Amino acid sequence: MTASSFPGGTSLSHLDVYADAAPDGICGGSPHMHLVSTEAYVVISGEGALQTIDADGVRETTLTAGSVVWFTPGTIHRAVNRGDLRVVVLMSNAGLPEAGDAVLTFPSDVVGDPDAYAAAVSLGDDDGERAVRAGRRRDLAVTGFETLRDAVAAGDRTALTAFHDAAAALVLDRARTWPDLVREGPLAQAEHSLALAEAVAAGSVAHLADARVHRAAPSVGERAFGMCGRLRTYSVNDGGVNDEETLR
């Protein structure tokens, strides 16, 4: 990763949270979690909430314009849209979410079966069917989320632990590439910043002669169908398109 990359080795996208209702009557996105990356929401308009399951249990965090919230790996989260909710999403470890650092809260029989999970998560190749399949994917994830939420709320974390274990097994093969992505991304950028700090501390500021302004290039065409809504992604890391929601 070069000095031109977005700060911190992070990725950035613009998210319009889904406005249609899931089977439980709540409008919003597909509940899921990241295994390694931290995610942040900067709310730019509308109102809604973030429903989560984490180490503290079940909670709901209100989202309004100006809200900034972030959540660490393992936080199961569901974006709820209560009126034109639009968010700028920042993800740590740019490139890693695109490499599969997310697992949706499908029911246990689906998460425990790699083939069934792959079929449930796929949006297919037919552009005309992608919106329908995205809705089905969201609804199935909500079904599993409700089971986990109700169990944790009742004081039983057995199902949550089983979900964590199943998620780990599901990503095991692709996770073998993740350490290199972190080394080449955020770690390399941190080491570059450290080198600059050490240079200045030693009295050298030669790098200032290479200062530049960079402008992010938004994705073109139709916005992607992400897990939580429609996405406009930005190329901010050495030409790579960053998309915290798109599953490969």
Tab-separated table of C-alpha atoms in Angstrom:
chain	number	residue	atom	x	y	z
A	1	MET	CA	0.000	0.000	0.000
A	2	THR	CA	1.417	3.361	-0.992
A	3	ALA	CA	1.216	6.789	0.576
A	4	SER	CA	-1.657	7.601	-1.793
A	5	SER	CA	-3.996	5.173	-0.046
A	6	PHE	CA	-6.896	6.351	2.072
A	7	PRO	CA	-5.969	6.992	5.741
A	8	GLY	CA	-5.477	3.977	7.953
A	9	GLY	CA	-5.789	1.331	5.254
A	10	THR	CA	-9.565	1.709	5.453
A	11	SER	CA	-12.247	1.498	2.755
A	12	LEU	CA	-15.174	3.821	2.165
A	13	SER	CA	-18.630	3.470	0.646
A	14	HIS	CA	-21.952	5.311	0.594
A	15	LEU	CA	-24.915	3.251	1.791
A	16	ASP	CA	-28.631	3.819	1.292
A	17	VAL	CA	-30.154	1.372	3.769
A	18	TYR	CA	-32.892	-0.829	2.338
A	19	ALA	CA	-36.324	0.710	2.889
A	20	ASP	CA	-38.497	-2.371	2.359
A	21	ALA	CA	-39.738	-4.477	5.248
A	22	ALA	CA	-38.447	-7.869	6.333
A	23	PRO	CA	-40.948	-10.529	7.482
A	24	ASP	CA	-40.898	-9.057	11.000
A	25	GLY	CA	-42.136	-5.722	9.632
A	26	ILE	CA	-38.843	-3.903	10.206
A	27	CYS	CA	-37.274	-2.083	7.269
A	28	GLY	CA	-33.554	-2.448	6.823
A	29	GLY	CA	-30.594	-4.610	5.940
A	30	SER	CA	-29.280	-8.119	6.407
A	31	PRO	CA	-27.895	-8.909	9.871
A	32	HIS	CA	-24.294	-10.104	9.729
A	33	MET	CA	-20.939	-9.891	11.455
A	34	HIS	CA	-17.303	-9.398	10.467
A	35	LEU	CA	-14.693	-11.743	11.862
A	36	VAL	CA	-11.653	-9.443	11.729
A	37	SER	CA	-12.651	-5.949	10.603
A	38	THR	CA	-14.134	-3.043	12.539
A	39	GLU	CA	-16.908	-1.080	10.826
A	40	ALA	CA	-18.053	2.520	11.338
A	41	TYR	CA	-21.232	4.359	10.329
A	42	VAL	CA	-21.249	8.114	9.793
A	43	VAL	CA	-24.932	8.988	9.338
A	44	ILE	CA	-25.453	11.748	6.778
A	45	SER	CA	-29.259	11.831	6.616
A	46	GLY	CA	-32.460	10.233	7.807
A	47	GLU	CA	-33.110	8.220	10.908
A	48	GLY	CA	-32.967	4.647	12.000
A	49	ALA	CA	-31.158	2.345	14.376
A	50	LEU	CA	-28.452	-0.240	14.688
A	51	GLN	CA	-29.638	-3.471	16.267
A	52	THR	CA	-26.747	-5.479	17.651
A	53	ILE	CA	-25.770	-8.609	19.522
A	54	ASP	CA	-22.377	-8.341	21.199
A	55	ALA	CA	-20.531	-9.069	24.442
A	56	ASP	CA	-22.999	-6.836	26.306
A	57	GLY	CA	-26.043	-8.651	24.933
A	58	VAL	CA	-28.838	-7.302	22.751
A	59	ARG	CA	-29.174	-3.573	22.206
A	60	GLU	CA	-30.489	-0.944	19.822
A	61	THR	CA	-28.565	2.258	19.073
A	62	THR	CA	-30.474	5.188	17.597
A	63	LEU	CA	-29.100	6.656	14.374
A	64	THR	CA	-29.767	10.226	13.231
A	65	ALA	CA	-27.919	12.659	10.985
A	66	GLY	CA	-24.519	13.277	12.534
A	67	SER	CA	-24.388	10.002	14.481
A	68	VAL	CA	-21.044	8.196	14.431
A	69	VAL	CA	-20.964	4.615	15.671
A	70	TRP	CA	-18.517	1.780	15.191
A	71	PHE	CA	-18.505	-1.861	16.104
A	72	THR	CA	-15.722	-4.376	16.520
A	73	PRO	CA	-15.326	-7.879	15.045
A	74	GLY	CA	-17.990	-10.318	16.198
A	75	THR	CA	-20.689	-7.670	16.610
A	76	ILE	CA	-23.773	-8.962	14.851
A	77	HIS	CA	-25.438	-5.872	13.407
A	78	ARG	CA	-28.617	-5.002	11.573
A	79	ALA	CA	-29.199	-1.567	10.049
A	80	VAL	CA	-32.797	-0.406	10.547
A	81	ASN	CA	-34.245	2.284	8.276
A	82	ARG	CA	-36.923	4.487	9.816
A	83	GLY	CA	-36.800	7.158	7.141
A	84	ASP	CA	-34.257	7.825	4.363
A	85	LEU	CA	-31.301	6.460	6.324
A	86	ARG	CA	-28.063	7.149	4.457
A	87	VAL	CA	-24.648	6.339	5.813
A	88	VAL	CA	-20.999	6.700	4.936
A	89	VAL	CA	-19.388	3.389	5.837
A	90	LEU	CA	-15.747	3.086	6.856
A	91	MET	CA	-14.211	-0.369	7.112
A	92	SER	CA	-10.851	-1.267	8.578
A	93	ASN	CA	-8.548	-3.617	6.678
A	94	ALA	CA	-9.429	-2.502	3.161
A	95	GLY	CA	-9.658	-5.513	0.904
A	96	LEU	CA	-10.329	-7.983	3.675
A	97	PRO	CA	-14.126	-7.556	3.820
A	98	GLU	CA	-14.166	-8.118	0.053
A	99	ALA	CA	-12.200	-11.325	0.676
A	100	GLY	CA	-15.036	-12.763	2.728
A	101	ASP	CA	-14.717	-11.227	6.203
A	102	ALA	CA	-18.473	-11.313	6.755
A	103	VAL	CA	-20.980	-14.007	7.627
A	104	LEU	CA	-24.722	-13.473	7.518
A	105	THR	CA	-26.929	-14.759	10.319
A	106	PHE	CA	-28.696	-17.417	8.305
A	107	PRO	CA	-30.311	-20.234	10.323
A	108	SER	CA	-27.861	-22.751	11.770
A	109	ASP	CA	-28.541	-25.446	9.156
A	110	VAL	CA	-27.537	-23.004	6.399
A	111	VAL	CA	-24.477	-21.533	8.131
A	112	GLY	CA	-23.320	-25.064	8.932
A	113	ASP	CA	-23.463	-26.164	5.281
A	114	PRO	CA	-20.992	-24.375	2.956
A	115	ASP	CA	-22.959	-25.268	-0.180
A	116	ALA	CA	-26.272	-24.132	1.277
A	117	TYR	CA	-24.649	-20.932	2.544
A	118	ALA	CA	-23.102	-20.169	-0.855
A	119	ALA	CA	-26.467	-20.660	-2.559
A	120	ALA	CA	-28.302	-18.479	-0.034
A	121	VAL	CA	-25.797	-15.621	-0.186
A	122	SER	CA	-25.455	-15.487	-3.969
A	123	LEU	CA	-27.315	-12.844	-5.968
A	124	GLY	CA	-26.797	-14.748	-9.207
A	125	ASP	CA	-25.871	-13.448	-12.640
A	126	ASP	CA	-29.268	-12.174	-13.766
A	127	ASP	CA	-29.371	-8.418	-13.148
A	128	GLY	CA	-33.157	-8.483	-13.201
A	129	GLU	CA	-33.260	-10.954	-10.326
A	130	ARG	CA	-30.655	-9.362	-8.072
A	131	ALA	CA	-33.097	-7.159	-6.153
A	132	VAL	CA	-35.394	-10.112	-5.490
A	133	ARG	CA	-32.534	-12.348	-4.379
A	134	ALA	CA	-31.129	-9.575	-2.167
A	135	GLY	CA	-34.499	-9.373	-0.441
A	136	ARG	CA	-34.637	-13.133	0.075
A	137	ARG	CA	-31.091	-13.119	1.429
A	138	ARG	CA	-31.990	-10.358	3.883
A	139	ASP	CA	-35.146	-12.122	5.027
A	140	LEU	CA	-33.316	-15.396	5.657
A	141	ALA	CA	-30.643	-13.574	7.662
A	142	VAL	CA	-33.337	-11.876	9.744
A	143	THR	CA	-34.834	-15.279	10.559
A	144	GLY	CA	-31.520	-16.481	11.979
A	145	PHE	CA	-30.926	-13.150	13.704
A	146	GLU	CA	-34.227	-13.421	15.575
A	147	THR	CA	-33.248	-16.851	16.915
A	148	LEU	CA	-29.883	-15.582	18.140
A	149	ARG	CA	-31.348	-12.375	19.561
A	150	ASP	CA	-34.107	-14.100	21.503
A	151	ALA	CA	-31.727	-16.671	22.974
A	152	VAL	CA	-29.177	-14.068	24.083
A	153	ALA	CA	-31.928	-11.841	25.492
A	154	ALA	CA	-33.091	-14.831	27.563
A	155	GLY	CA	-29.578	-15.316	28.916
A	156	ASP	CA	-28.639	-18.279	26.742
A	157	ARG	CA	-25.537	-17.715	24.599
A	158	THR	CA	-25.267	-21.307	23.349
A	159	ALA	CA	-26.701	-20.538	19.927
A	160	LEU	CA	-24.441	-17.480	19.584
A	161	THR	CA	-21.339	-19.527	20.393
A	162	ALA	CA	-22.437	-22.154	17.873
A	163	PHE	CA	-22.877	-19.419	15.248
A	164	HIS	CA	-19.366	-18.118	15.936
A	165	ASP	CA	-17.943	-21.624	15.532
A	166	ALA	CA	-19.890	-22.266	12.322
A	167	ALA	CA	-18.794	-18.912	10.907
A	168	ALA	CA	-15.159	-19.732	11.649
A	169	ALA	CA	-15.458	-23.068	9.857
A	170	LEU	CA	-17.220	-21.419	6.930
A	171	VAL	CA	-14.421	-18.922	6.243
A	172	LEU	CA	-11.448	-21.107	7.189
A	173	ASP	CA	-10.150	-21.749	3.674
A	174	ARG	CA	-10.376	-18.162	2.446
A	175	ALA	CA	-9.070	-16.789	5.751
A	176	ARG	CA	-5.636	-18.179	4.930
A	177	THR	CA	-5.059	-15.133	2.686
A	178	TRP	CA	-6.177	-12.590	5.266
A	179	PRO	CA	-2.890	-12.132	7.167
A	180	ASP	CA	-1.181	-11.085	3.922
A	181	LEU	CA	-3.971	-8.609	3.162
A	182	VAL	CA	-3.482	-6.997	6.564
A	183	ARG	CA	0.300	-6.920	6.153
A	184	GLU	CA	0.053	-5.364	2.689
A	185	GLY	CA	-2.663	-2.922	3.702
A	186	PRO	CA	-3.094	-1.320	7.133
A	187	LEU	CA	0.143	-2.698	8.559
A	188	ALA	CA	2.172	-1.414	5.614
A	189	GLN	CA	0.516	1.995	5.937
A	190	ALA	CA	1.191	2.123	9.673
A	191	GLU	CA	4.831	1.235	9.038
A	192	HIS	CA	5.040	3.981	6.398
A	193	SER	CA	3.636	6.513	8.880
A	194	LEU	CA	6.103	5.325	11.499
A	195	ALA	CA	8.967	5.808	9.046
A	196	LEU	CA	7.830	9.368	8.345
A	197	ALA	CA	7.534	10.138	12.057
A	198	GLU	CA	11.017	8.785	12.652
A	199	ALA	CA	12.368	10.845	9.741
A	200	VAL	CA	10.875	14.066	11.118
A	201	ALA	CA	12.174	13.218	14.590
A	202	ALA	CA	15.618	12.906	13.014
A	203	GLY	CA	15.260	16.281	11.290
A	204	SER	CA	14.429	15.088	7.764
A	205	VAL	CA	11.314	16.347	5.957
A	206	ALA	CA	12.245	15.380	2.391
A	207	HIS	CA	8.928	13.558	1.958
A	208	LEU	CA	7.024	16.861	2.109
A	209	ALA	CA	8.169	17.613	-1.440
A	210	ASP	CA	5.956	14.734	-2.659
A	211	ALA	CA	2.711	16.077	-1.140
A	212	ARG	CA	-0.387	15.557	-3.326
A	213	VAL	CA	-4.190	15.860	-3.184
A	214	HIS	CA	-6.132	12.726	-4.159
A	215	ARG	CA	-9.761	12.480	-5.210
A	216	ALA	CA	-11.787	9.298	-4.761
A	217	ALA	CA	-13.423	7.866	-7.858
A	218	PRO	CA	-16.978	6.626	-7.217
A	219	SER	CA	-18.177	3.447	-8.867
A	220	VAL	CA	-20.147	3.952	-12.057
A	221	GLY	CA	-23.437	2.468	-13.159
A	222	GLU	CA	-26.045	0.913	-10.918
A	223	ARG	CA	-25.338	0.890	-7.209
A	224	ALA	CA	-24.483	-2.553	-5.869
A	225	PHE	CA	-26.920	-4.604	-3.823
A	226	GLY	CA	-25.073	-4.846	-0.518
A	227	MET	CA	-25.999	-6.662	2.641
A	228	CYS	CA	-27.487	-3.559	4.258
A	229	GLY	CA	-28.622	-1.544	1.257
A	230	ARG	CA	-27.680	-0.033	-2.094
A	231	LEU	CA	-24.017	0.924	-2.288
A	232	ARG	CA	-21.889	3.466	-4.070
A	233	THR	CA	-18.301	2.427	-3.603
A	234	TYR	CA	-15.162	4.540	-3.934
A	235	SER	CA	-11.730	3.633	-5.207
A	236	VAL	CA	-9.537	4.930	-2.393
A	237	ASN	CA	-6.802	2.331	-1.957
A	238	ASP	CA	-4.336	2.085	-4.836
A	239	GLY	CA	-7.057	1.690	-7.433
A	240	GLY	CA	-9.014	-0.975	-5.589
A	241	VAL	CA	-12.783	-0.674	-5.336
A	242	ASN	CA	-13.794	-0.950	-1.694
A	243	ASP	CA	-17.126	-2.448	-0.779
A	244	GLU	CA	-17.799	-3.544	2.763
A	245	GLU	CA	-21.025	-5.236	1.811
A	246	THR	CA	-20.351	-7.130	-1.413
A	247	LEU	CA	-19.802	-10.841	-0.907
A	248	ARG	CA	-17.628	-12.793	-3.317
